[in-house]
Coordinates of C-alpha atoms in Angstrom, one line a residue:
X1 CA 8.9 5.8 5.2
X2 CA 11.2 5.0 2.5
X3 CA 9.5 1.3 1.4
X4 CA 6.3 4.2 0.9
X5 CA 7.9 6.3 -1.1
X6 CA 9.5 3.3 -2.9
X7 CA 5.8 2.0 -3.3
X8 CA 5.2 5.1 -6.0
X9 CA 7.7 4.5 -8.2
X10 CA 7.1 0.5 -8.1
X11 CA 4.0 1.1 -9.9
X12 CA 5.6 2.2 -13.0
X13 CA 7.3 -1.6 -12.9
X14 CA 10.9 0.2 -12.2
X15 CA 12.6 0.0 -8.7
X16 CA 13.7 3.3 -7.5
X17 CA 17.3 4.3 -8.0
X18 CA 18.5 7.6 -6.7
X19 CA 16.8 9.4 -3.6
X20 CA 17.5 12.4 -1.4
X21 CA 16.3 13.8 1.8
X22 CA 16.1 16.5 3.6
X23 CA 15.4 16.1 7.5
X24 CA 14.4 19.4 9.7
X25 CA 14.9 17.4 13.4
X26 CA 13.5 18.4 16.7
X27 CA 16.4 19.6 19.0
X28 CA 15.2 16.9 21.2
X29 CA 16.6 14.6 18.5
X30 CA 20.8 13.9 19.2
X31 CA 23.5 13.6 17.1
X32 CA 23.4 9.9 18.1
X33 CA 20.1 9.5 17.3
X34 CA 20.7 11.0 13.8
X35 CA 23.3 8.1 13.7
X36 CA 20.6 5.3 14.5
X37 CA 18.3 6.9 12.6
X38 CA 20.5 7.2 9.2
X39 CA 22.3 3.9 9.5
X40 CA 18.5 2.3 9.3
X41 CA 18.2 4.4 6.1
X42 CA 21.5 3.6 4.3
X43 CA 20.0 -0.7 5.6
X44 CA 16.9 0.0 3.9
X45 CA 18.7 1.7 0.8
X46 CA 20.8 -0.7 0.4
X47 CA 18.3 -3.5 0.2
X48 CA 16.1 -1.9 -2.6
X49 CA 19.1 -0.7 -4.4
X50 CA 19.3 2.9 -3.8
X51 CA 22.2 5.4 -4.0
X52 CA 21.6 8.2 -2.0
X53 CA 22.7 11.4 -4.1
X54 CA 22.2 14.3 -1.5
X55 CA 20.1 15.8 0.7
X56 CA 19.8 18.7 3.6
X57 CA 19.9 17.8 7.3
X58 CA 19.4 20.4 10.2
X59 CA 17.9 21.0 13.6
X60 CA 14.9 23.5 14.4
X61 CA 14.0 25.0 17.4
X62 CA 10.7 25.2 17.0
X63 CA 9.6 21.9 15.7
X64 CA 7.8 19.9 18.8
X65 CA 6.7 16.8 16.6
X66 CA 8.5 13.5 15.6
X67 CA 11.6 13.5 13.0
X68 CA 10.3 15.8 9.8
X69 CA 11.0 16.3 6.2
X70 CA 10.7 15.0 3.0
X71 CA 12.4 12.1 0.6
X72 CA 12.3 12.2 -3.6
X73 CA 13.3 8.8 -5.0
X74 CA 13.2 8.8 -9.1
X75 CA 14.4 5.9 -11.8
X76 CA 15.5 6.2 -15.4
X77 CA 13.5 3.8 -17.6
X78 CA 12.8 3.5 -21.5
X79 CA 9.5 5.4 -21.6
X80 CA 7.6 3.1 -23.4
X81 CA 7.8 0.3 -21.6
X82 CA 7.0 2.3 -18.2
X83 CA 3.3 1.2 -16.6
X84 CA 1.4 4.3 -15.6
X85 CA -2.1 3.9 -13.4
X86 CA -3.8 5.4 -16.7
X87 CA -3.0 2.6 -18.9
X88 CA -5.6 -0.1 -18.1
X89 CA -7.9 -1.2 -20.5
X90 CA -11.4 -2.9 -21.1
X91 CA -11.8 -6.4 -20.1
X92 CA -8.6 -6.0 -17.8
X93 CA -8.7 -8.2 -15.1
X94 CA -8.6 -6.4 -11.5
X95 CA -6.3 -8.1 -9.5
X96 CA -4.8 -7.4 -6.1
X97 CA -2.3 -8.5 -3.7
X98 CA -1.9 -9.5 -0.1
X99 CA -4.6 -7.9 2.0
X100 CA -6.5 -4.7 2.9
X101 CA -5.6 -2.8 6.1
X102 CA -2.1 -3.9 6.5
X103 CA -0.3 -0.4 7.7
X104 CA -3.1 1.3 9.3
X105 CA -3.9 -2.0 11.5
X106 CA -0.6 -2.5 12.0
X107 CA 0.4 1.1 13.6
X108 CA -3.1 0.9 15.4
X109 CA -1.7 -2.2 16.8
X110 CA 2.0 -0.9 17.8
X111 CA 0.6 2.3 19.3
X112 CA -2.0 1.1 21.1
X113 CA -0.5 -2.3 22.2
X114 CA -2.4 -3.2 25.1
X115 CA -5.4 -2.3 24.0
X116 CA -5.3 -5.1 21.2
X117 CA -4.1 -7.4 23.5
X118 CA -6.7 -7.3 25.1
X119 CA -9.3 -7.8 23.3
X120 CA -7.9 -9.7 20.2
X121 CA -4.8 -11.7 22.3
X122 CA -1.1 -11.5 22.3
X123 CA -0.6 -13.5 19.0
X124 CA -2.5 -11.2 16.8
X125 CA -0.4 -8.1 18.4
X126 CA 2.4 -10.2 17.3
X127 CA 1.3 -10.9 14.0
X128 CA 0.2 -7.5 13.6
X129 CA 3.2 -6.0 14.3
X130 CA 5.2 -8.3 11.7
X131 CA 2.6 -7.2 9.1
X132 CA 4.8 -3.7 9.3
X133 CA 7.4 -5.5 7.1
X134 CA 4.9 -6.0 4.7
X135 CA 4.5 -2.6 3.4
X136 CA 6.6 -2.8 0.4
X137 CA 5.2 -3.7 -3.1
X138 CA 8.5 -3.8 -5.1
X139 CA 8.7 -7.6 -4.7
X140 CA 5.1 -7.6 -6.5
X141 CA 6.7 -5.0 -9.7
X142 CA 9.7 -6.9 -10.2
X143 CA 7.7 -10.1 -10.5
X144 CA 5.2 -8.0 -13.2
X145 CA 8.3 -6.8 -14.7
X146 CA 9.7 -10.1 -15.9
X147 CA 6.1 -11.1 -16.7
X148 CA 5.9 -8.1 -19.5
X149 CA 9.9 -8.7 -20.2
X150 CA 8.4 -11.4 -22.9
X151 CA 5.0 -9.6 -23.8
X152 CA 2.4 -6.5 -21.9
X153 CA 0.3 -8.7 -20.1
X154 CA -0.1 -6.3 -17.3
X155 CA -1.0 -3.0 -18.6
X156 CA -0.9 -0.8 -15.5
X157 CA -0.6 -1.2 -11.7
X158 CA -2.1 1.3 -9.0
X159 CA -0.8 1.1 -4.9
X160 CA -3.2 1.4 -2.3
X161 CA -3.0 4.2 0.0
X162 CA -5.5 6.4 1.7
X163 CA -8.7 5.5 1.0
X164 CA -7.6 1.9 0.9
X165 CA -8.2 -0.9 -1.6
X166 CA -12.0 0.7 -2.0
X167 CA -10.6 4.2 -3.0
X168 CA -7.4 2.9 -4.5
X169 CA -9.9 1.2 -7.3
X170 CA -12.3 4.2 -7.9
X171 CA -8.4 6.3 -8.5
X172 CA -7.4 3.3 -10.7
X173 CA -10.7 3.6 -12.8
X174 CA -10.5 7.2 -13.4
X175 CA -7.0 7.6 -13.8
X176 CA -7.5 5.1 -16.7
X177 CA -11.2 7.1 -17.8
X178 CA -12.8 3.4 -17.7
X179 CA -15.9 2.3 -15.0
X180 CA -15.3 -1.1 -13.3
X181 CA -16.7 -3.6 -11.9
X182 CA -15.9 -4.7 -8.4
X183 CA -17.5 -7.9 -6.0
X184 CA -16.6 -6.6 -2.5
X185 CA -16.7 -10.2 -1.0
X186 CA -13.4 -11.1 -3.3
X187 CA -11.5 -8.5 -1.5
X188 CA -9.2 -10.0 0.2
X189 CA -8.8 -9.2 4.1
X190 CA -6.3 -11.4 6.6
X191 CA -7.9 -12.7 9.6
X192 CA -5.8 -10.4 12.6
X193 CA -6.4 -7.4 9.9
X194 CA -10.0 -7.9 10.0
X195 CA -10.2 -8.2 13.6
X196 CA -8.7 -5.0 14.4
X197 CA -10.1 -3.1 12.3
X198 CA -13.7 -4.4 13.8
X199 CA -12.4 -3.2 17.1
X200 CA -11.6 0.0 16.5
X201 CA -15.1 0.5 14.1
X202 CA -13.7 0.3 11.0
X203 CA -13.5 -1.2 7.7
X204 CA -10.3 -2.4 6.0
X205 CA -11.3 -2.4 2.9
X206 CA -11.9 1.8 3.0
X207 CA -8.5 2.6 5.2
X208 CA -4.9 2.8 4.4
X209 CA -3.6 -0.3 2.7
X210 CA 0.1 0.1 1.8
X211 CA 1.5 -3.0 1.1
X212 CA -1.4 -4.2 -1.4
X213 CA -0.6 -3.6 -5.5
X214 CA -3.8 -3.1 -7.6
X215 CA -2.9 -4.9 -11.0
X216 CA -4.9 -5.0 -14.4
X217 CA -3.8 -7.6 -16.8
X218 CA -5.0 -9.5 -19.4
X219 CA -8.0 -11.4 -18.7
X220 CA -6.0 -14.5 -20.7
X221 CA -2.9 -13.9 -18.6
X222 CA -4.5 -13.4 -15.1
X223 CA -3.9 -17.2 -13.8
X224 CA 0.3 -16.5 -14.9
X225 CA 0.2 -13.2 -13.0
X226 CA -1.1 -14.9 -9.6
X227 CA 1.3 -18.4 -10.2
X228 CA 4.1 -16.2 -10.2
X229 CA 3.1 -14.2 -7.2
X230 CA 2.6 -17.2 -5.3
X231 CA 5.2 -18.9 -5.9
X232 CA 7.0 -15.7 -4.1
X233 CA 4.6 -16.3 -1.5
X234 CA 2.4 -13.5 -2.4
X235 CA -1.0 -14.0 -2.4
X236 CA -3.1 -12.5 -5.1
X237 CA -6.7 -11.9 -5.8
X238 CA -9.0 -11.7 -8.7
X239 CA -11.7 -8.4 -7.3
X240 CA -13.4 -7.5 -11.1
X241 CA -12.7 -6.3 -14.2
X242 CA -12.7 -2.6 -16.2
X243 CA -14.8 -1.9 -18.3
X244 CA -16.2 1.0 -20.5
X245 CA -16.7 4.6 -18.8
X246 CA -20.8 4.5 -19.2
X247 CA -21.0 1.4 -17.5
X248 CA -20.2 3.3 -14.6
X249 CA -18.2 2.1 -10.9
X250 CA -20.0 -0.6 -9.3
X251 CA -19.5 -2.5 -6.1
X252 CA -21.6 -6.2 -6.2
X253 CA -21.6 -7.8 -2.5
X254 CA -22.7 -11.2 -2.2
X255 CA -26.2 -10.6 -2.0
X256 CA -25.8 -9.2 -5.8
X257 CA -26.7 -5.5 -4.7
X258 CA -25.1 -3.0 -6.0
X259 CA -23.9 0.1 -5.8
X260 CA -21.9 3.0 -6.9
X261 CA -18.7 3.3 -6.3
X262 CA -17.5 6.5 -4.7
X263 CA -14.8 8.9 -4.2
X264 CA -13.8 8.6 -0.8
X265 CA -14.3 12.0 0.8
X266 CA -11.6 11.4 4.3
X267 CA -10.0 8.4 5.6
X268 CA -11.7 6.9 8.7
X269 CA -8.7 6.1 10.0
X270 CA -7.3 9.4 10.6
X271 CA -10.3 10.2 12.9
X272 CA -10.1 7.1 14.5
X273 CA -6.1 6.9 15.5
X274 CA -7.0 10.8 16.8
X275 CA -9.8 9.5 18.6
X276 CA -7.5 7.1 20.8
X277 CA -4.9 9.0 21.4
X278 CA -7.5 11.8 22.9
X279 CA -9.2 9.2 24.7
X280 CA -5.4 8.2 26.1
X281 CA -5.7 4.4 24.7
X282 CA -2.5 2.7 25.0

């Protein structure tokens, strides 16, 4: 939860620095728990630099669900040299990195375990459930931030969330008032990632992809921007290009049809994680 929330604020190329939370717990929920539960907070803090400035904490009576609340992180930066998701420009390169699908195939995976097993094998459970640690993006803005440190090369980032790497681009486009142009086969999707979401009927280029940065950069300075990720061991991917707002949002697959891109209306996901748990999957 608090790599997520980090995620927005990597986008502006600054790493969060001050945070507080308010947590309204189930009674079910000890003061022990609290304990485990805060000490993995003040970890996670502590390895993305955070100080923790306040917050509110209290039990309720009437709250039957999981831990609940709500966590504000902010940074102070020099205004002009923040990245904003409405800054790209035309003939910016679309770039993107790691994968599609990595959290909602990953918490498809942990809560239904056997399931997966099942039909996909014990060492892509395994490797799905490692992909959880790969929900943060700051690695990938701290890496853009040096990049601009000499000269803007990248001119605005976007993360993926619901929607995926699909709706994450069409919310990029607008956001910056440009069309673009995308060639769906370039979108890159790991191997385990792709199985699962096959299995459970969906696709994971359209579902929620936290852990993936959408980046536009120069088109002369696109081959920098994916040497550096690498040698960070992040893989990066080249998906398109902006381009002016009449030339609309397109999607080119390999066949060279193409279509509009489109606003996605609901996340599949949600229906389908629903569905299983009705069902009783485990």
């Amino acid at each position: 939860s608090l790599h997520l929330a980090a995620n927005d604020i990597a986008t502006t190329g600054l790493s969060p620095q001050y945070g507080q939370f308010v947590l309204n717990l189930p009674s079910a929920v000890s003061n022990s728990d609290l304990e485990h539960y805060w000490s993995c907070m003040s970890e996670f803090a502590q390895e993305i630099g955070l100080h923790i400035t306040g917050g509110h904490t209290g039990w309720d009576a009437a709250n039957n669900t999981t831990i609940a609340g709500g966590g504000t992180l902010f940074s102070i930066g020099e205004k002009e040299k923040l990245l904003l998701s409405s800054q790209a420009q035309v003939n910016d390169v679309l770039l993107m990195t790691k994968s599609a699908g990595i959290i909602s195939t990953s918490i498809l995976a942990m809560s239904f375990p056997n399931y997966v097993e099942r039909h996909l094998g014990l060492d892509v459970l395994n490797k799905l459930r490692e992909n959880i640690w790969e929900i943060s993006v700051l690695p990938e803005s701290e890496i853009v931030r040096k990049i601009n440190k000499e000269s803007s090369q990248v001119h605005a980032m976007h993360d993926v969330t619901e929607g995926g790497v699909m709706g994450a681009i069409y919310e990029f486009a607008t956001a910056s008032d440009l069309g673009v142009k995308v060639f769906s086969e370039q979108i890159h999707v790991e191997q385990e990632i792709a199985l699962t979401a096959n299995l459970f009927d969906l696709d994971a280029r359209e579902i929620i992809g936290a852990g993936c940065m959408l980046i536009a950069c120069q088109a002369d300075a696109k081959n920098e921007v994916i040497n550096q990720l690498a040698r960070s061991n992040i893989a990066c991917t080249e998906l398109g290009y902006f381009c002016a707002k009449n030339e609309g949002k397109t999607v080119m697959n390999s066949n060279k049809e193409i279509k509009n891109l489109q606003a996605p209306a609901q996340d599949p996901y949600w229906q389908e994680f629903t569905k299983c748990l009705q069902d009783g999957l485990s």
